[in-house]
Short mmCIF file of C-alpha atoms in Angstrom, two decimals:
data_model
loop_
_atom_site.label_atom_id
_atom_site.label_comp_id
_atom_site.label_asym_id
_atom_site.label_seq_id
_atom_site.Cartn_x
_atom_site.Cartn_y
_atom_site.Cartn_z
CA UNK A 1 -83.04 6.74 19.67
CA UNK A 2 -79.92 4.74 18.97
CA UNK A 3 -79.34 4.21 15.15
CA UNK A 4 -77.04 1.36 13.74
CA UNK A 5 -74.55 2.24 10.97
CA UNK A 6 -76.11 -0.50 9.06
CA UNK A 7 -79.03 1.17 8.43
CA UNK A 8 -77.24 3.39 6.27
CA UNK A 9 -77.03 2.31 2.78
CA UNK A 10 -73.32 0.97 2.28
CA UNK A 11 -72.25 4.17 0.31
CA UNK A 12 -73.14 6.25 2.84
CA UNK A 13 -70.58 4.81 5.02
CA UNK A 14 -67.73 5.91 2.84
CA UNK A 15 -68.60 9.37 2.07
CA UNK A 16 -68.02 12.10 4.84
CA UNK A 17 -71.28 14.65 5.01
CA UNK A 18 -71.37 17.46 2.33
CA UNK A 19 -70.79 19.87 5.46
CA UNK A 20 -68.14 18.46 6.84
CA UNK A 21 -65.91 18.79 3.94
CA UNK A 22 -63.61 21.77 3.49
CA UNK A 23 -63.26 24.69 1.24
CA UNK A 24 -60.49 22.87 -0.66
CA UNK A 25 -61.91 19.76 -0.69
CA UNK A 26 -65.52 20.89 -1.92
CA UNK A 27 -63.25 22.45 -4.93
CA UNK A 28 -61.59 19.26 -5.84
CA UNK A 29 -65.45 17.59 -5.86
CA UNK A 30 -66.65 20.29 -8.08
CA UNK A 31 -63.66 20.23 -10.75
CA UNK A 32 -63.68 16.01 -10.21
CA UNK A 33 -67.62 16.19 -11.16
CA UNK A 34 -66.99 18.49 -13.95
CA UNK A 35 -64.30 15.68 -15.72
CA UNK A 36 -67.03 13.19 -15.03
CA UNK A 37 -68.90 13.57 -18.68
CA UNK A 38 -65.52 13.42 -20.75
CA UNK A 39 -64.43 10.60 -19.00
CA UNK A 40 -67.39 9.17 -19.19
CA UNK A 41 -67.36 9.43 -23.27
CA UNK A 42 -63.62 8.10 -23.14
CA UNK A 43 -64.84 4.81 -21.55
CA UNK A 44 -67.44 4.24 -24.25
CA UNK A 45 -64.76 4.76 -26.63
CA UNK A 46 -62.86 2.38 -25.63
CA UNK A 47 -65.52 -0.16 -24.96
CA UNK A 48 -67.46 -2.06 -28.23
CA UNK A 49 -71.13 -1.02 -28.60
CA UNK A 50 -73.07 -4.16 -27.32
CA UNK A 51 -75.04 -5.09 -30.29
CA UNK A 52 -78.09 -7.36 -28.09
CA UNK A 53 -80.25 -9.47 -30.55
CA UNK A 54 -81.47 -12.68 -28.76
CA UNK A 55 -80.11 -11.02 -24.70
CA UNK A 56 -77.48 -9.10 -24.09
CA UNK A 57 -75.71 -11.69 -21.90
CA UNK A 58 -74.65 -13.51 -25.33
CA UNK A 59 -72.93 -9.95 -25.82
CA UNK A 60 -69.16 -10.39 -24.96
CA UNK A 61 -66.30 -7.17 -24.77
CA UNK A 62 -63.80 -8.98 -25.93
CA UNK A 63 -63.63 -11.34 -28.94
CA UNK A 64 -64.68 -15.06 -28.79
CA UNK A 65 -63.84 -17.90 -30.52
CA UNK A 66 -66.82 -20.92 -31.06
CA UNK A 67 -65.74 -24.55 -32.05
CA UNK A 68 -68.77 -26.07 -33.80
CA UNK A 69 -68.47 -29.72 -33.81
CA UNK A 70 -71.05 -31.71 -35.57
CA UNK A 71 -73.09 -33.83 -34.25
CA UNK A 72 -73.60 -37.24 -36.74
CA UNK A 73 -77.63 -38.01 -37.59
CA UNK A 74 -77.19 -41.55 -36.50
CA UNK A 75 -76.01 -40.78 -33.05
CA UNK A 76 -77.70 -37.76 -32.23
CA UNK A 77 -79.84 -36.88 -34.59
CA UNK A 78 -77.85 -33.85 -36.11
CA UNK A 79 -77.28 -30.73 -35.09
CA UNK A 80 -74.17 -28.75 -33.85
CA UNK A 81 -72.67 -27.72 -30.55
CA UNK A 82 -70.70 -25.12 -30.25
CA UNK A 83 -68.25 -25.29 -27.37
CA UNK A 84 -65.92 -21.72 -26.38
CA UNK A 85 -62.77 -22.19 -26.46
CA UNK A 86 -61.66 -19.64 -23.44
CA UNK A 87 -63.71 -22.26 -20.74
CA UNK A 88 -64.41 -25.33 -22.97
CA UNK A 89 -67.96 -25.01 -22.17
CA UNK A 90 -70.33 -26.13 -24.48
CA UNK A 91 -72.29 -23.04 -24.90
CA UNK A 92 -74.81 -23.58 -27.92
CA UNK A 93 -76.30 -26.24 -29.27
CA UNK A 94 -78.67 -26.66 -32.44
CA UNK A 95 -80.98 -29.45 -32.69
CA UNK A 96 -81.21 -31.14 -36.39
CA UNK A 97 -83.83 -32.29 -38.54
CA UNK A 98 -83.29 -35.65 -37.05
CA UNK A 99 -84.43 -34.27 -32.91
CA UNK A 100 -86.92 -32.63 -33.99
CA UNK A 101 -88.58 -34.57 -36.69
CA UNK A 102 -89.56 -31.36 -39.27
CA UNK A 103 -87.91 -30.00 -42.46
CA UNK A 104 -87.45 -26.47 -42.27
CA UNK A 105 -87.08 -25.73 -38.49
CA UNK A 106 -84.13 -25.24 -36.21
CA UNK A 107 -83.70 -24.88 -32.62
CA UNK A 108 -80.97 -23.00 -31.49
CA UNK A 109 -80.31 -23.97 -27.15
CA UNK A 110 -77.85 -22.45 -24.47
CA UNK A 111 -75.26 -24.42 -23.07
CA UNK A 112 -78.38 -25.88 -20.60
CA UNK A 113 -80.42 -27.26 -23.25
CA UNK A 114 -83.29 -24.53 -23.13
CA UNK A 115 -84.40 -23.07 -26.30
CA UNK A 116 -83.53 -19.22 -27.03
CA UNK A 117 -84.00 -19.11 -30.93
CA UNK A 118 -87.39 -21.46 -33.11
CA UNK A 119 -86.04 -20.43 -37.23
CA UNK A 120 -88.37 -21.58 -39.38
CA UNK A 121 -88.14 -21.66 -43.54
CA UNK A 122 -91.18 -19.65 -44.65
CA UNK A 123 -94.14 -21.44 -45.61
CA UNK A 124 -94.59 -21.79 -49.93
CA UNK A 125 -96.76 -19.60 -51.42
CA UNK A 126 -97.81 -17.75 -54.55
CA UNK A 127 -95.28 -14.75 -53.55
CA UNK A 128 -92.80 -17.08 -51.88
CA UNK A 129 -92.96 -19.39 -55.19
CA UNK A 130 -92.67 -16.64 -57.69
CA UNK A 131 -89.50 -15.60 -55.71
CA UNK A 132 -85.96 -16.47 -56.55
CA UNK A 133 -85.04 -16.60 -52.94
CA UNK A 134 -86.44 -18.55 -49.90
CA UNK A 135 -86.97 -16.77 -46.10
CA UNK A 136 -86.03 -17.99 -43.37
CA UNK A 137 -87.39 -16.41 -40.32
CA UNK A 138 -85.91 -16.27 -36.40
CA UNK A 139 -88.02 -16.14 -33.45
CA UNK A 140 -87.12 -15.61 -29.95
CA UNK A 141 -89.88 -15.82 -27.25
CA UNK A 142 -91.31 -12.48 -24.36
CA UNK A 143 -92.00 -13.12 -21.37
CA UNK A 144 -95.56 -13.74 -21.87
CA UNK A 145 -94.17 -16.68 -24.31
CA UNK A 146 -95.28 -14.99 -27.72
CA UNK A 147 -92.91 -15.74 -30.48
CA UNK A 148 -90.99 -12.57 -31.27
CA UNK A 149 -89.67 -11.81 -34.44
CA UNK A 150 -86.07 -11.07 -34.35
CA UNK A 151 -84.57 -11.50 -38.18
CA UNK A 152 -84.79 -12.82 -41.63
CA UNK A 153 -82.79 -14.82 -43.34
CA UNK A 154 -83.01 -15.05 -47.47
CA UNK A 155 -81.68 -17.99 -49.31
CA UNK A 156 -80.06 -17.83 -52.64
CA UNK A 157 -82.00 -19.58 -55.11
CA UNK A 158 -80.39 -22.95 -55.59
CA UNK A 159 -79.66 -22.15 -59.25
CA UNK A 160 -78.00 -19.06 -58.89
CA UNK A 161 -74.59 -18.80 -59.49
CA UNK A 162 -74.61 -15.65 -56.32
CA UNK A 163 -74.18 -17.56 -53.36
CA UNK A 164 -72.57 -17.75 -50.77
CA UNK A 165 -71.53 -21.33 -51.22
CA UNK A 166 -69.99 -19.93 -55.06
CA UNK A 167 -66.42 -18.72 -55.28
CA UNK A 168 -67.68 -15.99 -57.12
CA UNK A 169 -70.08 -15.09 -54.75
CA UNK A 170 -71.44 -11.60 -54.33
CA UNK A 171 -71.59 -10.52 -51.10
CA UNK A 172 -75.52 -9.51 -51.53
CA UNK A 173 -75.80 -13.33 -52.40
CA UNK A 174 -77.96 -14.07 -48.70
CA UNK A 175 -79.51 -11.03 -46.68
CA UNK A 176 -79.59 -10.82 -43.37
CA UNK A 177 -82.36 -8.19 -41.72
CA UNK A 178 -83.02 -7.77 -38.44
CA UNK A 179 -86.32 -7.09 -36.95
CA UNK A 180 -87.02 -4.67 -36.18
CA UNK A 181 -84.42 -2.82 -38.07
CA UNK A 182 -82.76 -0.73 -35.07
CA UNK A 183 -79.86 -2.75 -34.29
CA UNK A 184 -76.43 -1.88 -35.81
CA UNK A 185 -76.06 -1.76 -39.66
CA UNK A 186 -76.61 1.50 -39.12
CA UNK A 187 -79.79 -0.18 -40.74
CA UNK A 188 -79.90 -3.67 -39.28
CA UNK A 189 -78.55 -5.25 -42.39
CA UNK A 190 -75.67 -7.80 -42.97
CA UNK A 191 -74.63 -9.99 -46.08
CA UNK A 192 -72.67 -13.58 -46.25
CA UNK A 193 -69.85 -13.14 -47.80
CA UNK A 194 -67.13 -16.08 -48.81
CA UNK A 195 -66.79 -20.10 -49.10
CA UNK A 196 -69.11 -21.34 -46.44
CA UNK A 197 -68.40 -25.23 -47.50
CA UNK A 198 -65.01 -24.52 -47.23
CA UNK A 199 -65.51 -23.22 -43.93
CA UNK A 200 -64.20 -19.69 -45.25
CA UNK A 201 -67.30 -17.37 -44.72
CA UNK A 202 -68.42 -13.94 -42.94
CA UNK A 203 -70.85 -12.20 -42.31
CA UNK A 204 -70.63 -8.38 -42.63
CA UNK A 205 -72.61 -5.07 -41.83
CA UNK A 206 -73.77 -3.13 -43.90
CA UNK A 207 -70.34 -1.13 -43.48
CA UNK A 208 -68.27 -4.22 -44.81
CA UNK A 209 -67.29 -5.07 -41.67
CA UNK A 210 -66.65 -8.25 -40.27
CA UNK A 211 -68.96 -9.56 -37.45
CA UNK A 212 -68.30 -12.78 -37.23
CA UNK A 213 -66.20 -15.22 -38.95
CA UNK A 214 -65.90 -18.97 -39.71
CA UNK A 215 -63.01 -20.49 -40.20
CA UNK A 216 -61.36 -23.76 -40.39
CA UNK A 217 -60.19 -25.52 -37.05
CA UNK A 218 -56.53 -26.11 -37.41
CA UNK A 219 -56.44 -27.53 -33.94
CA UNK A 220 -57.23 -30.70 -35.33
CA UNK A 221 -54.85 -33.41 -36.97
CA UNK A 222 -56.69 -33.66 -39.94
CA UNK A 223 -58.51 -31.27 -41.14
CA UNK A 224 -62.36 -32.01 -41.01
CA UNK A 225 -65.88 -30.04 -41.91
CA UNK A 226 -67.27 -31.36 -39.11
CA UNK A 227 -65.00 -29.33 -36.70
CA UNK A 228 -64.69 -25.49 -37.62
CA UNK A 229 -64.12 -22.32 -35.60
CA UNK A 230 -66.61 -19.03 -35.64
CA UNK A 231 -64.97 -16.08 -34.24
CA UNK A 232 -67.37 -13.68 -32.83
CA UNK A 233 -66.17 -10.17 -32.66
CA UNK A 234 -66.31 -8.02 -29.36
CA UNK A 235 -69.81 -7.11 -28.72
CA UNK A 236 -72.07 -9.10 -31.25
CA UNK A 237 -74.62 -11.19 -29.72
CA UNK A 238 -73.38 -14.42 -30.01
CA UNK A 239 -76.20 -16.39 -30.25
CA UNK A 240 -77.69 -14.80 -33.42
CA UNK A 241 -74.72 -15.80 -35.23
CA UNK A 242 -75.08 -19.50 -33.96
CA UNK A 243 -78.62 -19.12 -35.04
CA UNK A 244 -77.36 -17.71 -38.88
CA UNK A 245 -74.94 -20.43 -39.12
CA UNK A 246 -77.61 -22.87 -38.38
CA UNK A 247 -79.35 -21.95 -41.44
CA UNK A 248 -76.17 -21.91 -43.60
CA UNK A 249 -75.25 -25.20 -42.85
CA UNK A 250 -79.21 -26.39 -43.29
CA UNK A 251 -78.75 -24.97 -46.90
CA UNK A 252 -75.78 -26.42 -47.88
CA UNK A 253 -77.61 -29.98 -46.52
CA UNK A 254 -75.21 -30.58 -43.61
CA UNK A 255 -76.12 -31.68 -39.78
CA UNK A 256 -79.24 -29.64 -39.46
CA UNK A 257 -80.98 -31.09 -42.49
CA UNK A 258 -82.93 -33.88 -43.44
#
């Protein structure tokens, strides 16, 4: 019986039989295979750990650079898109109070309009009311389209002199927990830290180290709030920190709000 060559799985193709290989070059092999597990470990070293939250295709190796621009309530309802600046693709978008017609939610899109990330403000309460802080909450959806609970957000109480929006602000001003907590951290926690109205702000792990920053543009002639600049650092799902900014600027009452 006659068999084709492309029947063969393509790797097969390029590597000669196991018995037709020499003394010498079954040696090479053996000590090549051996080096295979430290090289291995080097690579991994030299590549960030992919920290997936919403999908690990938001996850980038190298750094990235967002430029939110708002969007005005008049126009289009409010909101944000953020565009990277490497293609000038608009990558994220958030939809505002005034798309989706409800206090207290957010929609965070891709760059193709469909939804990856429902945050919702908690619902009041006794518990919630006797608390100094409010929750906000960040759902992604499975396959079977259950909502999926992915973090939590808590809000400084409006009164408090620790927040984020404060010069003075301590960095344990708004909490960031993931859900479950298995992600990073090492225990899946971050903090805002800085000016966010000033467009000065980070958030950090748990380790005091930067994530993601946001900054102002300079790009622009005049400098504006409604155009700023997140840098994402190497690795960090991008969109959960277009879905945390989403909430910061909902707090401070910018595009996203009522």
């Amino acid at each position: 019986m006659l068999i084709l060559a492309s029947s063969f799985p393509p790797s097969s193709t390029h590597a000669p039989p196991l018995y037709n290989l020499s003394c010498t070059k079954l040696n090479l092999l053996r000590e090549a295979r051996s080096k295979c597990p430290q090289e291995r470990s080097e690579t991994a070293r030299d590549h960030p750990q992919m920290m997936a939250i919403v999908n690990k295709v938001y996850c980038s190796p190298m750094e990235v650079a967002l430029v939110v621009r708002r969007r005005p309530h008049a126009v289009s309802g409010g909101g944000f898109v953020a565009t990277d600046c490497s293609s000038k693709r608009a990558v994220f978008r958030v939809d505002g109070c005034g798309v989706l017609g409800t206090s207290g939610e957010l929609i965070v899109r891709d760059g193709d309009g469909d939804a990856l990330l429902l945050i919702r403000r908690k619902a009041g309460g006794i518990v919630q009311a006797m608390s100094i802080h409010k929750k906000w909450k960040g759902y992604t959806y499975d396959y079977e389209g259950a909502q999926k609970l992915l973090f939590s957000i808590k809000e400084p109480n409006s009164s408090s002199s620790l927040s984020c929006f404060s010069r003075n602000a301590s960095s344990t001003a708004i909490k960031i927990s993931l859900e479950p907590r298995k992600v990073d951290g090492p225990d899946g926690i971050f903090h805002v830290k800085g000016h966010f109205p000033d467009r000065d702000c980070s958030i950090v792990d748990s380790g005091g180290n930067a994530v993601a920053q946001i900054q102002k543009e300079m790009a622009e002639l005049m400098a504006s709030k409604d155009v700023y600049r997140v840098i994402v650092k190497a690795g960090i799902d991008q969109a959960f920190v277009c879905g945390v900014v989403a909430v910061l600027d909902h707090i401070y009452g910018e595009s996203t709000a009522c």
